[in-house]
mmCIF file of C-alpha atoms in Angstrom:
data_model
loop_
_atom_site.group_PDB
_atom_site.id
_atom_site.type_symbol
_atom_site.label_atom_id
_atom_site.label_comp_id
_atom_site.label_asym_id
_atom_site.label_seq_id
_atom_site.Cartn_x
_atom_site.Cartn_y
_atom_site.Cartn_z
ATOM 1 C CA MET A 947 0.058 0.043 -0.179
ATOM 2 C CA THR A 948 2.687 2.564 -0.374
ATOM 3 C CA GLU A 949 4.930 4.040 -3.182
ATOM 4 C CA SER A 950 8.326 4.905 -2.794
ATOM 5 C CA ASP A 951 11.372 6.944 -4.253
ATOM 6 C CA ARG A 952 14.248 5.717 -3.001
ATOM 7 C CA THR A 953 17.053 6.738 -5.224
ATOM 8 C CA PRO A 954 20.389 7.819 -3.209
ATOM 9 C CA ASP A 955 22.310 11.042 -3.962
ATOM 10 C CA GLN A 956 25.961 10.629 -3.175
ATOM 11 C CA GLY A 957 26.813 13.501 -0.334
ATOM 12 C CA SER A 958 30.127 13.942 1.557
ATOM 13 C CA ALA A 959 31.601 11.352 3.942
ATOM 14 C CA ALA A 960 30.813 14.151 6.604
ATOM 15 C CA ASP A 961 27.339 14.591 5.627
ATOM 16 C CA GLY A 962 26.968 10.796 4.798
ATOM 17 C CA PRO A 963 24.661 9.418 1.832
ATOM 18 C CA LYS A 964 21.734 11.641 0.524
ATOM 19 C CA TYR A 965 18.410 10.004 -0.372
ATOM 20 C CA ALA A 966 15.561 11.138 -2.120
ATOM 21 C CA ASP A 967 12.211 11.739 -0.576
ATOM 22 C CA ARG A 968 10.463 8.508 1.070
ATOM 23 C CA VAL A 969 6.882 8.728 -0.110
ATOM 24 C CA HIS A 970 4.019 6.862 1.422
ATOM 25 C CA ARG A 971 0.420 6.804 -0.214
ATOM 26 C CA SER A 972 -2.435 4.408 -0.071
ATOM 27 C CA VAL A 973 -2.249 2.623 -3.568
ATOM 28 C CA PRO A 974 -5.854 1.405 -3.145
ATOM 29 C CA GLY A 975 -7.110 4.818 -2.468
ATOM 30 C CA VAL A 976 -5.135 6.244 -5.639
ATOM 31 C CA ILE A 977 -6.964 3.259 -7.754
ATOM 32 C CA ALA A 978 -9.951 3.940 -6.113
ATOM 33 C CA GLY A 979 -9.880 7.812 -7.151
ATOM 34 C CA VAL A 980 -9.390 6.871 -10.882
ATOM 35 C CA MET A 981 -11.621 4.714 -11.190
ATOM 36 C CA LEU A 982 -14.261 7.148 -9.647
ATOM 37 C CA LEU A 983 -12.911 9.945 -11.964
ATOM 38 C CA GLY A 984 -13.208 7.768 -14.949
ATOM 39 C CA VAL A 985 -17.071 7.063 -14.369
ATOM 40 C CA ALA A 986 -17.868 10.536 -13.439
ATOM 41 C CA GLY A 987 -16.042 11.690 -16.808
ATOM 42 C CA TRP A 988 -18.090 9.262 -18.816
ATOM 43 C CA LEU A 989 -21.154 10.577 -17.090
ATOM 44 C CA ILE A 990 -20.878 14.141 -17.480
ATOM 45 C CA ILE A 991 -19.267 13.986 -21.050
ATOM 46 C CA ASP A 992 -22.758 11.707 -21.895
ATOM 47 C CA ALA A 993 -24.614 14.437 -20.148
ATOM 48 C CA VAL A 994 -23.366 16.940 -22.364
ATOM 49 C CA VAL A 995 -23.277 15.343 -25.464
ATOM 50 C CA SER A 996 -26.575 13.582 -24.860
ATOM 51 C CA GLY A 997 -28.596 15.616 -22.680
ATOM 52 C CA THR A 998 -31.560 17.725 -23.456
ATOM 53 C CA GLY A 999 -32.958 20.878 -22.154
ATOM 54 C CA ALA A 1000 -30.878 22.016 -18.677
ATOM 55 C CA THR A 1001 -28.842 18.478 -18.228
ATOM 56 C CA PRO A 1002 -26.045 19.631 -19.851
ATOM 57 C CA TRP A 1003 -25.659 22.826 -18.079
ATOM 58 C CA VAL A 1004 -26.161 20.935 -14.695
ATOM 59 C CA ALA A 1005 -24.015 18.355 -15.480
ATOM 60 C CA LEU A 1006 -20.968 20.611 -16.195
ATOM 61 C CA ALA A 1007 -21.914 22.730 -13.247
ATOM 62 C CA ALA A 1008 -21.996 19.388 -11.052
ATOM 63 C CA ALA A 1009 -18.287 18.317 -12.657
ATOM 64 C CA PRO A 1010 -16.076 20.618 -10.196
ATOM 65 C CA VAL A 1011 -18.303 19.718 -7.308
ATOM 66 C CA PHE A 1012 -17.440 15.918 -7.613
ATOM 67 C CA VAL A 1013 -14.196 16.075 -9.444
ATOM 68 C CA PHE A 1014 -11.976 18.178 -7.114
ATOM 69 C CA PRO A 1015 -13.091 16.630 -3.984
ATOM 70 C CA VAL A 1016 -12.621 13.242 -5.372
ATOM 71 C CA ALA A 1017 -9.376 14.247 -6.436
ATOM 72 C CA ALA A 1018 -8.307 15.556 -3.020
ATOM 73 C CA TYR A 1019 -9.470 12.784 -0.671
ATOM 74 C CA THR A 1020 -7.985 9.776 -3.277
ATOM 75 C CA LEU A 1021 -5.241 11.233 -5.419
ATOM 76 C CA ARG A 1022 -3.693 13.973 -3.215
ATOM 77 C CA PRO A 1023 -2.648 12.863 0.177
ATOM 78 C CA VAL A 1024 0.841 11.825 0.188
ATOM 79 C CA VAL A 1025 3.503 11.708 2.928
ATOM 80 C CA LYS A 1026 7.138 12.460 1.869
ATOM 81 C CA SER A 1027 10.377 12.535 4.443
ATOM 82 C CA ASN A 1028 13.835 13.463 3.981
ATOM 83 C CA ASP A 1029 16.752 14.182 6.285
ATOM 84 C CA GLN A 1030 15.124 17.628 7.147
ATOM 85 C CA ARG A 1031 11.652 17.524 7.266
ATOM 86 C CA LEU A 1032 8.308 15.820 6.964
ATOM 87 C CA LEU A 1033 5.839 16.877 4.330
ATOM 88 C CA VAL A 1034 2.124 15.703 5.316
ATOM 89 C CA ARG A 1035 -0.138 16.549 1.927
ATOM 90 C CA ASN A 1036 -3.869 15.956 3.264
ATOM 91 C CA PRO A 1037 -7.348 16.586 1.101
ATOM 92 C CA LEU A 1038 -7.347 20.304 1.892
ATOM 93 C CA ARG A 1039 -3.676 21.382 3.294
ATOM 94 C CA THR A 1040 -0.317 21.033 3.220
ATOM 95 C CA VAL A 1041 1.565 20.796 6.709
ATOM 96 C CA VAL A 1042 5.513 21.012 6.545
ATOM 97 C CA VAL A 1043 7.205 19.803 9.983
ATOM 98 C CA PRO A 1044 10.969 19.836 10.255
ATOM 99 C CA TRP A 1045 12.056 16.913 12.277
ATOM 100 C CA ALA A 1046 12.973 18.802 15.349
ATOM 101 C CA SER A 1047 9.499 20.195 15.508
ATOM 102 C CA VAL A 1048 8.054 16.781 15.585
ATOM 103 C CA GLU A 1049 6.718 15.581 18.949
ATOM 104 C CA GLY A 1050 5.429 12.346 17.691
ATOM 105 C CA LEU A 1051 3.477 10.105 15.622
ATOM 106 C CA ARG A 1052 0.602 7.605 16.822
ATOM 107 C CA ALA A 1053 -1.357 5.132 14.925
ATOM 108 C CA GLY A 1054 -4.548 4.212 16.551
ATOM 109 C CA TYR A 1055 -7.745 4.014 14.499
ATOM 110 C CA SER A 1056 -6.019 6.656 12.362
ATOM 111 C CA VAL A 1057 -2.376 8.103 12.103
ATOM 112 C CA GLU A 1058 -1.915 11.310 13.276
ATOM 113 C CA LEU A 1059 1.099 13.705 13.867
ATOM 114 C CA PHE A 1060 1.723 16.115 16.860
ATOM 115 C CA ALA A 1061 4.167 18.951 16.175
ATOM 116 C CA GLY A 1062 4.049 22.348 16.987
ATOM 117 C CA GLY A 1063 1.646 21.680 20.256
ATOM 118 C CA ARG A 1064 -0.869 20.609 17.306
ATOM 119 C CA LYS A 1065 -2.502 17.626 16.015
ATOM 120 C CA PHE A 1066 -2.441 16.570 12.317
ATOM 121 C CA GLN A 1067 -4.618 13.758 10.630
ATOM 122 C CA VAL A 1068 -2.172 11.897 8.189
ATOM 123 C CA TRP A 1069 -4.901 10.936 5.436
ATOM 124 C CA ALA A 1070 -2.136 9.314 3.174
ATOM 125 C CA VAL A 1071 -1.789 6.263 5.794
ATOM 126 C CA PRO A 1072 -5.110 4.546 6.682
ATOM 127 C CA VAL A 1073 -5.274 2.093 9.048
ATOM 128 C CA SER A 1074 -6.393 -1.179 8.529
ATOM 129 C CA ILE A 1075 -7.416 -3.142 11.595
ATOM 130 C CA ARG A 1076 -7.647 -6.465 9.681
ATOM 131 C CA GLN A 1077 -4.058 -6.057 8.471
ATOM 132 C CA ARG A 1078 -2.760 -5.161 12.187
ATOM 133 C CA LYS A 1079 -4.417 -8.404 13.392
ATOM 134 C CA LYS A 1080 -2.943 -10.191 10.762
ATOM 135 C CA ALA A 1081 0.321 -8.864 11.539
ATOM 136 C CA THR A 1082 0.073 -9.630 15.290
ATOM 137 C CA ARG A 1083 -1.245 -13.400 14.567
ATOM 138 C CA ARG A 1084 1.684 -13.722 12.432
ATOM 139 C CA ALA A 1085 4.221 -12.242 14.800
ATOM 140 C CA ALA A 1086 2.718 -14.369 17.567
ATOM 141 C CA ARG A 1087 2.970 -17.618 15.554
ATOM 142 C CA ALA A 1088 6.469 -16.982 14.740
ATOM 143 C CA ALA A 1089 7.327 -16.143 18.020
ATOM 144 C CA ALA A 1090 6.034 -19.518 19.213
ATOM 145 C CA GLN A 1091 7.816 -21.193 16.452
ATOM 146 C CA GLY A 1092 11.124 -19.512 17.627
ATOM 147 C CA ASP A 1093 11.371 -18.051 14.110
ATOM 148 C CA PRO A 1094 15.023 -16.335 13.859
ATOM 149 C CA ALA A 1095 13.782 -14.145 11.009
ATOM 150 C CA LEU A 1096 11.178 -11.986 13.307
ATOM 151 C CA PRO A 1097 13.827 -10.428 15.457
ATOM 152 C CA LYS A 1098 16.081 -9.820 12.553
ATOM 153 C CA ALA A 1099 13.144 -8.214 10.888
ATOM 154 C CA ARG A 1100 12.596 -5.770 13.948
ATOM 155 C CA THR A 1101 16.337 -4.577 13.746
ATOM 156 C CA ARG A 1102 16.214 -4.050 10.400
ATOM 157 C CA GLN A 1103 15.407 -0.572 10.376
ATOM 158 C CA THR A 1104 18.255 0.460 12.859
ATOM 159 C CA SER A 1105 20.814 -1.617 11.181
ATOM 160 C CA ALA A 1106 20.277 -0.344 7.725
ATOM 161 C CA ARG A 1107 18.557 2.605 6.172
ATOM 162 C CA PRO A 1108 15.983 4.300 8.942
ATOM 163 C CA ASP A 1109 13.096 4.456 6.374
ATOM 164 C CA GLN A 1110 12.996 0.705 5.213
ATOM 165 C CA LEU A 1111 9.402 -0.461 6.588
ATOM 166 C CA ASP A 1112 9.383 -3.426 8.870
ATOM 167 C CA PRO A 1113 7.606 -6.557 7.018
ATOM 168 C CA THR A 1114 5.979 -7.930 10.424
ATOM 169 C CA ARG A 1115 4.234 -5.102 10.989
ATOM 170 C CA ALA A 1116 0.874 -3.907 9.729
ATOM 171 C CA TRP A 1117 1.603 -1.095 6.728
ATOM 172 C CA SER A 1118 0.454 1.876 8.679
ATOM 173 C CA ASP A 1119 2.175 0.724 12.088
ATOM 174 C CA ALA A 1120 5.205 0.260 9.736
ATOM 175 C CA VAL A 1121 5.210 3.676 8.327
ATOM 176 C CA VAL A 1122 4.386 5.411 11.814
ATOM 177 C CA ALA A 1123 7.544 3.487 13.008
ATOM 178 C CA SER A 1124 9.854 4.531 10.240
ATOM 179 C CA LEU A 1125 8.916 8.008 10.265
ATOM 180 C CA GLN A 1126 9.391 8.012 14.222
ATOM 181 C CA GLU A 1127 12.854 6.653 13.653
ATOM 182 C CA GLN A 1128 13.376 9.324 11.052
ATOM 183 C CA ALA A 1129 12.218 11.983 13.489
ATOM 184 C CA GLU A 1130 14.551 10.917 16.493
ATOM 185 C CA ARG A 1131 17.898 10.272 13.987
ATOM 186 C CA TYR A 1132 17.170 13.522 11.820
ATOM 187 C CA ALA A 1133 16.253 15.991 14.602
ATOM 188 C CA ARG A 1134 19.562 17.349 15.126
ATOM 189 C CA ASN A 1135 20.304 17.703 11.620
ATOM 190 C CA PRO A 1136 21.604 21.388 10.775
ATOM 191 C CA GLY A 1137 18.333 21.709 8.524
ATOM 192 C CA ALA A 1138 15.986 20.042 10.319
ATOM 193 C CA SER A 1139 14.801 22.934 12.744
ATOM 194 C CA GLY A 1140 12.257 25.588 12.235
ATOM 195 C CA GLU A 1141 8.291 26.204 12.284
ATOM 196 C CA VAL A 1142 5.588 23.939 11.502
ATOM 197 C CA ARG A 1143 3.946 25.371 8.034
ATOM 198 C CA ALA A 1144 0.036 24.545 7.338
ATOM 199 C CA THR A 1145 -1.133 25.706 3.913
ATOM 200 C CA TRP A 1146 -4.803 25.476 2.654
ATOM 201 C CA CYS A 1147 -5.155 23.926 -0.739
ATOM 202 C CA TRP A 1148 -7.164 26.684 -2.509
ATOM 203 C CA TRP A 1149 -6.981 25.281 -5.698
ATOM 204 C CA VAL A 1150 -9.336 22.298 -4.679
ATOM 205 C CA ILE A 1151 -11.434 24.306 -2.289
ATOM 206 C CA ALA A 1152 -11.704 27.464 -4.597
ATOM 207 C CA PRO A 1153 -13.133 25.390 -7.727
ATOM 208 C CA THR A 1154 -15.287 23.529 -5.627
ATOM 209 C CA LEU A 1155 -17.075 26.108 -3.964
ATOM 210 C CA ALA A 1156 -17.456 28.039 -7.341
ATOM 211 C CA GLY A 1157 -18.916 24.745 -8.984
ATOM 212 C CA LEU A 1158 -21.220 24.792 -5.920
ATOM 213 C CA VAL A 1159 -22.580 28.061 -6.554
ATOM 214 C CA ALA A 1160 -23.156 27.485 -9.930
ATOM 215 C CA LEU A 1161 -24.822 24.315 -9.701
ATOM 216 C CA VAL A 1162 -27.406 26.098 -7.256
ATOM 217 C CA SER A 1163 -27.817 28.668 -9.523
ATOM 218 C CA VAL A 1164 -28.847 26.428 -12.769
ATOM 219 C CA VAL A 1165 -30.622 24.025 -10.321
ATOM 220 C CA ALA A 1166 -32.385 27.227 -9.419
ATOM 221 C CA ALA A 1167 -32.880 28.631 -12.945
ATOM 222 C CA THR A 1168 -34.459 25.605 -14.351
#
């Protein structure tokens, strides 16, 4: 359930190896968004081409009301991290947090980021209780059987790159553990300090509101 870009850039020996942003997002969410947008596009085009009376205008006015929110909630959410900051792109806001400002991450029924005295939801990493239960059962069976691969997998993140995910955990829990370790490791980096920045995604909000106004106007005029 994740996409990642892990291409390394060579740095100096003093700075250590540099890596491109690590990217986490829900692949099922992206697939669902593409399918919904495809169906919506087909219906809107059909209504514009074949509709009569006010139907084409209603379809055109309704398009941004549907398309932009669907894209925002399925295609837009992503989490990116490097050695200086954590970027969380939610449906309507983008949050940039230097590692030194990260107070913690928690994966309960959803993933939450605590930074700068505030709490932010992390939409790009949905929690699956089913996956968590499966991972717990798998770990319990491995521990009961004395599987030597289990402790090796648990320590893989600290022995290799910190952003490598633990395969013995549910995906959301593994992502949170990876990000938490990066926060602890990179918090003292020279470029990892600064204020938490949260900005609204107006390219989603404005067209949606404009489309809603247009839709109400067209419906009222018919």
